[in-house]
Tab-separated table of C-alpha atoms in Angstrom:
chain	number	residue	atom	x	y	z
A	1	MET	CA	142.223	56.927	68.004
A	2	LYS	CA	140.502	58.505	70.341
A	3	THR	CA	136.735	58.554	70.419
A	4	VAL	CA	133.997	60.388	70.961
A	5	SER	CA	132.747	60.007	75.202
A	6	ARG	CA	128.921	61.645	74.180
A	7	GLU	CA	126.278	61.595	72.013
A	8	PHE	CA	126.409	64.579	69.403
A	9	GLN	CA	124.352	66.441	66.589
A	10	ILE	CA	126.719	68.504	64.745
A	11	PHE	CA	124.471	71.141	62.697
A	12	ALA	CA	126.080	71.447	59.276
A	13	LYS	CA	125.882	74.586	56.975
A	14	PRO	CA	126.579	73.670	53.209
A	15	VAL	CA	125.504	77.085	52.496
A	16	GLY	CA	126.494	78.529	56.114
A	17	SER	CA	124.007	81.473	56.424
A	18	ALA	CA	122.830	81.967	52.812
A	19	CYS	CA	118.883	81.712	52.243
A	20	ASN	CA	116.290	82.611	49.813
A	21	LEU	CA	114.310	84.369	52.758
A	22	ASN	CA	114.540	87.141	55.226
A	23	CYS	CA	112.626	85.820	57.926
A	24	ARG	CA	112.427	88.551	60.494
A	25	TYR	CA	113.427	86.771	63.343
A	26	CYS	CA	115.667	84.972	61.704
A	27	TYR	CA	119.204	84.809	64.184
A	28	TYR	CA	121.632	83.398	61.372
A	29	LEU	CA	121.606	85.337	58.460
A	30	GLY	CA	123.513	87.481	60.692
A	31	LYS	CA	126.446	85.069	60.684
A	32	LYS	CA	127.626	86.239	56.591
A	33	ASN	CA	129.040	88.791	58.466
A	34	LEU	CA	131.640	86.840	59.938
A	35	TYR	CA	132.904	85.757	56.637
A	36	PRO	CA	133.008	89.559	55.212
A	37	HIS	CA	135.648	89.050	52.094
A	38	THR	CA	132.975	86.135	50.271
A	39	ASP	CA	129.714	86.326	49.029
A	40	HIS	CA	130.264	82.181	47.627
A	41	PHE	CA	128.920	80.670	50.961
A	42	ARG	CA	129.282	76.884	49.317
A	43	MET	CA	130.897	73.884	50.773
A	44	SER	CA	133.354	72.863	48.635
A	45	ALA	CA	134.184	68.957	47.593
A	46	ASP	CA	137.348	68.542	50.141
A	47	ILE	CA	135.749	70.037	53.179
A	48	LEU	CA	132.904	67.764	52.676
A	49	GLU	CA	134.308	64.935	51.861
A	50	LYS	CA	136.455	65.719	55.129
A	51	TYR	CA	133.239	66.705	57.054
A	52	ILE	CA	132.180	62.943	56.281
A	53	LEU	CA	134.898	61.431	57.283
A	54	GLN	CA	136.069	62.841	60.690
A	55	HIS	CA	132.262	62.703	61.302
A	56	ILE	CA	131.459	58.949	60.947
A	57	GLN	CA	135.426	57.895	62.545
A	58	ALA	CA	133.717	59.897	65.756
A	59	SER	CA	130.004	58.644	65.875
A	60	THR	CA	130.339	55.382	67.951
A	61	GLU	CA	126.695	54.669	67.877
A	62	ASN	CA	125.386	52.470	64.906
A	63	ILE	CA	122.913	54.647	63.675
A	64	ILE	CA	125.212	57.614	61.930
A	65	ASN	CA	123.104	61.199	61.829
A	66	PHE	CA	124.081	64.041	59.598
A	67	SER	CA	121.849	67.424	59.666
A	68	TRP	CA	122.239	69.741	57.369
A	69	HIS	CA	121.033	73.252	58.122
A	70	GLY	CA	121.326	76.584	57.282
A	71	GLY	CA	120.638	79.393	56.417
A	72	GLU	CA	118.062	77.559	53.649
A	73	PRO	CA	120.538	74.078	52.730
A	74	LEU	CA	118.510	73.122	49.646
A	75	LEU	CA	120.182	76.098	47.809
A	76	ALA	CA	123.089	73.656	47.650
A	77	GLY	CA	121.369	71.792	45.234
A	78	ILE	CA	120.678	68.213	44.568
A	79	ASP	CA	124.214	67.540	43.011
A	80	PHE	CA	125.518	68.608	46.282
A	81	TYR	CA	123.393	66.008	48.401
A	82	ARG	CA	124.310	62.897	45.738
A	83	LYS	CA	127.829	63.878	46.402
A	84	ILE	CA	127.316	63.274	50.064
A	85	LEU	CA	125.599	59.684	49.520
A	86	ASN	CA	128.582	58.978	47.120
A	87	LEU	CA	131.164	59.909	49.817
A	88	GLN	CA	128.906	58.554	52.682
A	89	SER	CA	128.713	55.094	50.521
A	90	VAL	CA	132.864	55.037	50.135
A	91	HIS	CA	133.294	55.528	54.089
A	92	LYS	CA	130.866	54.099	55.327
A	93	PRO	CA	131.902	51.558	58.113
A	94	ALA	CA	130.482	47.541	57.432
A	95	GLY	CA	126.801	46.855	59.674
A	96	LYS	CA	126.477	51.111	59.804
A	97	THR	CA	123.428	52.577	59.511
A	98	ILE	CA	123.482	56.502	58.093
A	99	ILE	CA	120.068	58.550	58.539
A	100	ASN	CA	120.218	62.373	56.353
A	101	GLY	CA	118.174	64.958	58.127
A	102	ILE	CA	117.861	68.282	56.445
A	103	GLN	CA	115.986	71.293	58.134
A	104	THR	CA	114.340	73.193	55.469
A	105	ASN	CA	112.086	75.947	54.869
A	106	GLY	CA	110.414	73.961	51.858
A	107	THR	CA	109.634	76.692	49.115
A	108	LEU	CA	112.240	74.859	47.075
A	109	ILE	CA	110.498	71.774	47.176
A	110	ASP	CA	109.388	69.937	43.798
A	111	GLU	CA	109.038	67.288	41.658
A	112	GLU	CA	112.371	66.300	41.764
A	113	TRP	CA	113.824	67.082	45.617
A	114	GLY	CA	110.180	65.102	46.128
A	115	ARG	CA	111.245	61.994	44.162
A	116	PHE	CA	114.925	62.349	45.344
A	117	ILE	CA	114.363	62.743	49.065
A	118	ALA	CA	111.845	60.296	49.131
A	119	GLU	CA	113.942	58.101	47.532
A	120	GLU	CA	116.633	58.115	49.467
A	121	GLY	CA	115.583	57.949	52.857
A	122	PHE	CA	115.824	61.939	53.752
A	123	ILE	CA	114.574	63.007	57.029
A	124	ILE	CA	113.108	66.635	56.896
A	125	GLY	CA	111.643	68.873	58.670
A	126	ILE	CA	110.108	72.173	57.494
A	127	SER	CA	109.519	75.559	58.479
A	128	ILE	CA	105.692	76.076	59.379
A	129	ASP	CA	104.233	79.029	61.930
A	130	GLY	CA	100.746	77.706	61.462
A	131	PRO	CA	98.221	78.822	58.957
A	132	ALA	CA	98.704	81.540	56.282
A	133	GLU	CA	98.061	84.577	58.292
A	134	LEU	CA	99.995	83.713	60.898
A	135	HIS	CA	103.057	82.173	59.207
A	136	ASN	CA	102.984	84.824	56.956
A	137	THR	CA	103.834	87.551	59.893
A	138	TYR	CA	107.138	86.742	60.251
A	139	ARG	CA	108.399	84.190	57.577
A	140	ARG	CA	108.768	87.165	54.150
A	141	THR	CA	110.667	86.914	51.077
A	142	LYS	CA	113.794	89.198	50.619
A	143	TYR	CA	111.358	91.430	48.743
A	144	ASP	CA	108.769	91.173	51.804
A	145	ARG	CA	106.323	89.019	50.281
A	146	SER	CA	104.435	86.012	51.791
A	147	THR	CA	105.911	82.305	51.722
A	148	TRP	CA	103.119	80.186	52.478
A	149	GLN	CA	101.692	79.244	49.161
A	150	GLN	CA	105.278	78.155	48.007
A	151	VAL	CA	106.318	76.381	51.466
A	152	ASN	CA	102.775	74.140	51.223
A	153	ARG	CA	103.323	72.849	48.207
A	154	GLY	CA	106.380	72.191	49.077
A	155	PHE	CA	105.299	70.121	52.289
A	156	GLN	CA	102.290	68.563	50.391
A	157	LEU	CA	104.658	67.984	46.779
A	158	LEU	CA	106.574	65.713	49.965
A	159	LYS	CA	103.408	63.752	51.435
A	160	LYS	CA	102.927	62.908	47.257
A	161	TYR	CA	105.741	61.111	47.142
A	162	GLY	CA	105.318	59.510	51.202
A	163	VAL	CA	107.146	62.231	53.200
A	164	ILE	CA	105.596	63.400	56.227
A	165	PRO	CA	107.903	66.432	57.721
A	166	GLU	CA	108.324	67.188	61.005
A	167	ILE	CA	106.841	70.694	61.259
A	168	LEU	CA	108.947	73.098	63.603
A	169	CYS	CA	106.582	75.693	64.636
A	170	VAL	CA	108.369	78.844	66.326
A	171	VAL	CA	105.758	80.332	68.603
A	172	ASN	CA	106.093	83.912	68.462
A	173	ALA	CA	104.317	86.981	70.194
A	174	GLU	CA	100.933	86.777	67.423
A	175	ASN	CA	100.596	82.942	67.068
A	176	VAL	CA	100.892	82.371	70.790
A	177	LYS	CA	97.663	83.343	70.971
A	178	GLN	CA	95.955	80.201	68.987
A	179	PRO	CA	96.815	77.543	70.428
A	180	ILE	CA	93.901	75.459	69.107
A	181	ILE	CA	93.932	76.821	65.680
A	182	ILE	CA	97.168	76.399	65.331
A	183	TYR	CA	97.397	72.388	66.422
A	184	ASP	CA	94.419	71.707	64.659
A	185	PHE	CA	95.276	72.810	61.329
A	186	PHE	CA	98.845	70.922	61.528
A	187	LYS	CA	96.853	68.368	61.934
A	188	GLN	CA	94.405	68.936	59.234
A	189	MET	CA	97.797	68.912	57.580
A	190	GLY	CA	98.496	65.255	58.401
A	191	ALA	CA	101.096	66.430	61.026
A	192	LYS	CA	102.617	63.299	62.446
A	193	HIS	CA	106.159	65.193	64.551
A	194	ILE	CA	105.723	68.742	65.806
A	195	THR	CA	108.203	70.673	67.161
A	196	PHE	CA	107.318	74.161	68.919
A	197	ILE	CA	110.686	75.923	69.599
A	198	PRO	CA	109.763	79.331	71.291
A	199	LEU	CA	111.086	83.183	69.865
A	200	VAL	CA	112.958	84.495	72.304
A	201	GLU	CA	115.172	87.781	71.002
A	202	PRO	CA	117.062	89.404	74.393
A	203	GLU	CA	116.609	93.366	73.356
A	204	ALA	CA	118.991	96.379	75.197
A	205	GLY	CA	116.145	98.825	76.827
A	206	SER	CA	113.028	97.086	76.571
A	207	THR	CA	111.158	97.538	78.964
A	208	ARG	CA	110.569	93.586	78.551
A	209	GLY	CA	113.901	92.844	78.078
A	210	VAL	CA	113.063	90.992	74.940
A	211	SER	CA	111.829	92.086	71.468
A	212	ILE	CA	107.906	93.223	70.667
A	213	ASP	CA	107.874	89.913	68.881
A	214	SER	CA	109.558	87.363	71.501
A	215	VAL	CA	106.954	85.172	73.029
A	216	PRO	CA	106.197	86.192	76.284
A	217	SER	CA	106.886	83.537	78.861
A	218	GLU	CA	103.887	82.935	80.630
A	219	GLU	CA	101.666	82.849	77.416
A	220	PHE	CA	104.123	80.481	76.261
A	221	GLY	CA	103.231	78.031	79.087
A	222	TYR	CA	99.751	78.474	78.504
A	223	PHE	CA	100.172	78.115	74.761
A	224	LEU	CA	101.552	74.536	75.819
A	225	SER	CA	99.258	73.445	77.863
A	226	THR	CA	96.630	73.893	75.722
A	227	VAL	CA	97.765	71.729	73.230
A	228	PHE	CA	99.224	69.551	75.539
A	229	ASP	CA	95.248	68.426	77.289
A	230	LYS	CA	93.787	68.675	73.596
A	231	TRP	CA	96.710	66.063	72.332
A	232	VAL	CA	96.633	63.706	75.812
A	233	GLU	CA	92.534	63.602	75.062
A	234	ASN	CA	92.598	62.904	71.658
A	235	ASP	CA	96.265	62.188	69.682
A	236	ILE	CA	98.415	59.926	72.650
A	237	GLY	CA	100.646	57.615	69.646
A	238	GLU	CA	99.075	59.380	66.816
A	239	ILE	CA	101.548	63.244	66.756
A	240	LYS	CA	104.561	62.765	68.576
A	241	ILE	CA	105.241	66.545	70.385
A	242	GLN	CA	108.812	66.797	71.219
A	243	ILE	CA	108.530	68.374	74.058
A	244	PHE	CA	106.152	65.979	75.625
A	245	GLU	CA	107.951	63.378	75.053
A	246	GLU	CA	110.954	65.298	76.866
A	247	ALA	CA	108.321	65.606	79.584
A	248	ALA	CA	107.155	61.869	79.716
A	249	ARG	CA	111.287	60.889	79.586
A	250	THR	CA	111.766	61.805	83.410
A	251	ALA	CA	109.104	59.015	84.338
A	252	PHE	CA	111.197	56.625	82.586
A	253	ASP	CA	113.983	57.842	84.681
A	254	GLN	CA	115.347	58.792	80.857
A	255	GLU	CA	118.232	61.276	79.817
A	256	HIS	CA	116.366	64.264	77.914
A	257	THR	CA	117.403	63.499	73.778
A	258	LEU	CA	116.214	67.636	73.018
A	259	CYS	CA	120.094	69.923	74.329
A	260	ILE	CA	117.898	72.599	75.791
A	261	PHE	CA	116.542	70.045	78.546
A	262	LYS	CA	119.526	68.029	79.308
A	263	LYS	CA	121.711	68.434	82.413
A	264	ASN	CA	124.822	69.786	80.417
A	265	CYS	CA	124.990	70.765	76.856
A	266	GLY	CA	127.696	71.152	74.150
A	267	GLY	CA	126.342	67.722	72.248
A	268	VAL	CA	125.342	70.007	69.421
A	269	PRO	CA	127.976	72.351	67.361
A	270	VAL	CA	128.239	74.034	64.160
A	271	VAL	CA	130.198	73.245	61.028
A	272	GLU	CA	130.348	76.097	59.348
A	273	TYR	CA	130.717	75.845	54.759
A	274	ASN	CA	134.314	76.259	55.284
A	275	GLY	CA	134.742	73.672	58.260
A	276	ASP	CA	135.027	76.163	60.638
A	277	PHE	CA	133.796	74.953	64.264
A	278	TYR	CA	131.837	76.579	66.895
A	279	SER	CA	130.399	75.767	69.757
A	280	CYS	CA	126.536	76.047	69.441
A	281	ASP	CA	124.375	77.017	66.671
A	282	HIS	CA	123.015	80.186	68.979
A	283	TYR	CA	126.838	80.818	69.969
A	284	VAL	CA	128.512	81.242	66.252
A	285	ASN	CA	130.965	84.461	67.165
A	286	LYS	CA	134.214	85.151	67.108
A	287	ASN	CA	134.260	84.012	70.978
A	288	TYR	CA	132.830	80.437	70.688
A	289	PHE	CA	134.901	79.451	67.594
A	290	LEU	CA	137.074	76.603	68.207
A	291	GLY	CA	139.572	76.008	64.997
A	292	ASN	CA	138.923	74.280	61.644
A	293	ILE	CA	138.482	70.828	60.316
A	294	MET	CA	141.489	71.119	58.270
A	295	ASP	CA	143.357	71.650	61.131
A	296	HIS	CA	141.899	69.314	63.778
A	297	SER	CA	139.526	66.530	63.587
A	298	LEU	CA	135.710	66.812	65.260
A	299	THR	CA	136.704	64.287	67.806
A	300	TYR	CA	139.629	66.855	69.037
A	301	PHE	CA	136.977	70.022	69.535
A	302	LEU	CA	134.124	67.904	70.621
A	303	GLU	CA	136.919	66.412	73.124
A	304	SER	CA	138.640	69.793	73.506
A	305	ASP	CA	138.284	71.226	77.547
A	306	TRP	CA	136.904	74.221	75.409
A	307	GLN	CA	134.025	72.330	74.731
A	308	LYS	CA	133.296	70.445	77.946
A	309	ALA	CA	133.606	73.612	79.760
A	310	PHE	CA	131.073	75.029	77.362
A	311	GLY	CA	128.601	72.051	78.396
A	312	ARG	CA	129.463	71.921	81.872
A	313	ALA	CA	128.589	75.601	82.420
A	314	LYS	CA	125.032	74.545	81.763
A	315	SER	CA	124.649	72.724	85.196
A	316	VAL	CA	127.315	75.497	86.902
A	317	THR	CA	125.654	78.192	86.168
A	318	LEU	CA	122.245	76.883	87.501
A	319	PRO	CA	120.947	79.642	89.911
A	320	LYS	CA	119.586	78.394	93.784
A	321	TYR	CA	116.035	79.260	92.135
A	322	CYS	CA	116.629	76.524	89.570
A	323	ILE	CA	118.343	73.769	91.606
A	324	GLU	CA	115.247	74.141	94.253
A	325	CYS	CA	113.099	73.867	91.721
A	326	GLU	CA	110.204	70.718	91.243
A	327	VAL	CA	110.439	70.735	87.816
A	328	ARG	CA	113.673	71.031	87.560
A	329	SER	CA	114.182	67.562	85.671
A	330	MET	CA	112.141	68.368	83.162
A	331	CYS	CA	113.869	71.606	82.673
A	332	ASN	CA	116.971	71.533	83.825
A	333	GLY	CA	117.035	75.518	83.130
A	334	GLU	CA	116.216	75.059	79.595
A	335	CYS	CA	119.147	76.473	76.931
A	336	PRO	CA	121.604	78.684	78.750
A	337	LYS	CA	120.762	81.701	75.906
A	338	ASN	CA	117.695	82.535	77.499
A	339	ARG	CA	119.448	82.823	80.887
A	340	PHE	CA	119.192	86.495	81.524
A	341	ILE	CA	116.891	87.815	83.520
A	342	LEU	CA	117.081	87.718	87.523
A	343	THR	CA	115.339	84.762	89.651
A	344	PRO	CA	112.808	86.310	92.918
A	345	ASP	CA	115.226	86.475	95.382
A	346	GLY	CA	118.100	88.635	92.583
A	347	GLU	CA	120.390	85.967	91.737
A	348	PRO	CA	121.196	86.416	87.658
A	349	GLY	CA	120.715	83.825	84.985
A	350	LEU	CA	117.194	82.784	85.605
A	351	ASN	CA	115.946	81.657	82.318
A	352	TYR	CA	113.217	84.139	80.848
A	353	LEU	CA	110.480	81.481	79.920
A	354	CYS	CA	110.685	80.051	83.361
A	355	ASN	CA	107.247	81.340	84.396
A	356	GLY	CA	106.185	79.693	81.081
A	357	TYR	CA	107.815	76.237	81.338
A	358	LYS	CA	107.106	76.167	85.336
A	359	TYR	CA	103.275	76.440	83.901
A	360	PHE	CA	103.716	74.297	81.555
A	361	PHE	CA	105.937	70.959	83.448
A	362	ASN	CA	103.847	71.322	86.430
A	363	HIS	CA	101.020	71.116	84.517
A	364	CYS	CA	101.651	68.064	82.377
A	365	ARG	CA	103.175	66.464	86.115
A	366	PRO	CA	100.146	64.167	86.925
A	367	PHE	CA	99.991	62.951	83.595
A	368	VAL	CA	104.211	61.987	83.396
A	369	GLU	CA	103.529	61.066	87.076
A	370	ALA	CA	100.783	58.545	86.216
A	371	ILE	CA	103.123	56.829	83.351
A	372	SER	CA	105.865	56.915	85.687
A	373	THR	CA	103.738	54.628	88.165
A	374	ALA	CA	102.341	52.300	85.985
A	375	TRP	CA	106.204	51.555	84.706
A	376	LYS	CA	107.405	50.299	87.988
A	377	LYS	CA	104.028	48.855	89.182
A	378	GLN	CA	105.198	46.200	85.348
A	379	ASP	CA	108.631	45.913	87.720
A	380	PRO	CA	108.616	46.521	90.628
A	381	SER	CA	112.686	46.167	91.090
A	382	ARG	CA	112.622	49.535	89.568
């Protein structure tokens, strides 16, 4: 059987784009329009089993990671996840370990969910944009009501059962102004893992080229640098912040684990509720639809010429301005979806966030270089 030649992480969508919220900046809610002939977005039992079996067969590592995304994946219900665990136990090869992760908005977590998640060892990520007044700016219900109270309840319930969720914070035009308030707030919540996700929404006709909700590039760089300084001073080893971890990997000549900073991408595709395979979570549209897992295997799609070309395009289309950049190894041009502005000399394909990333990565370079120097002194052969 043909195996996959690279690491991968599938974003599986058990309920497609269905969600109980209507967050203002959500890029996935509209994906329901790809399936206009149904309003029932839930992965069927046969597709679920096919997906789990193919995912296990495609995995070459001893630890097999499943990532359940949405929409809001908890809408599938606890029994759905019990079915997942049963199918995984049936198909799991001897000597392998399976880990499940769920990315949720946290509003549906109750006592039953808390117990289940803790007992079954699920890794949980919850989207929180800061204190209530900042979180509620964009993260709203379908009736335009605030969500902070429900989200905090879910977070605290998980803590009650010994689960510390990763916090995913979308940095936007509002909360980018409050880096210390946000970081201190997450610390007070007991956060151990934090990911900062910049909001970038291209908008035709805008003088900035992006929506008014999008984070200004330079301000994002200042935000990260401010948090970094406080983290370095107080919290190294206590709190893991994804972008800081990625920057530090360059000190040890390690490849990035986060797809946006890899030299090439294509390792984080999507399997929709009906088995449809798309090249990437940010490219779920007809142009990047490769087929259905009921017709071909995950390995077939991951190893296809199309998917490989999609991944290579990231480095192939990198502007000269990026190739010559002093922090290229930390960024690699970031996500292709954000490459829609011109370089200073007019070449297309520069990342909208370039100025912000360049500011931050240069800001943390002395720290990273100091780590690298100390590491190499321990073993001069490196």
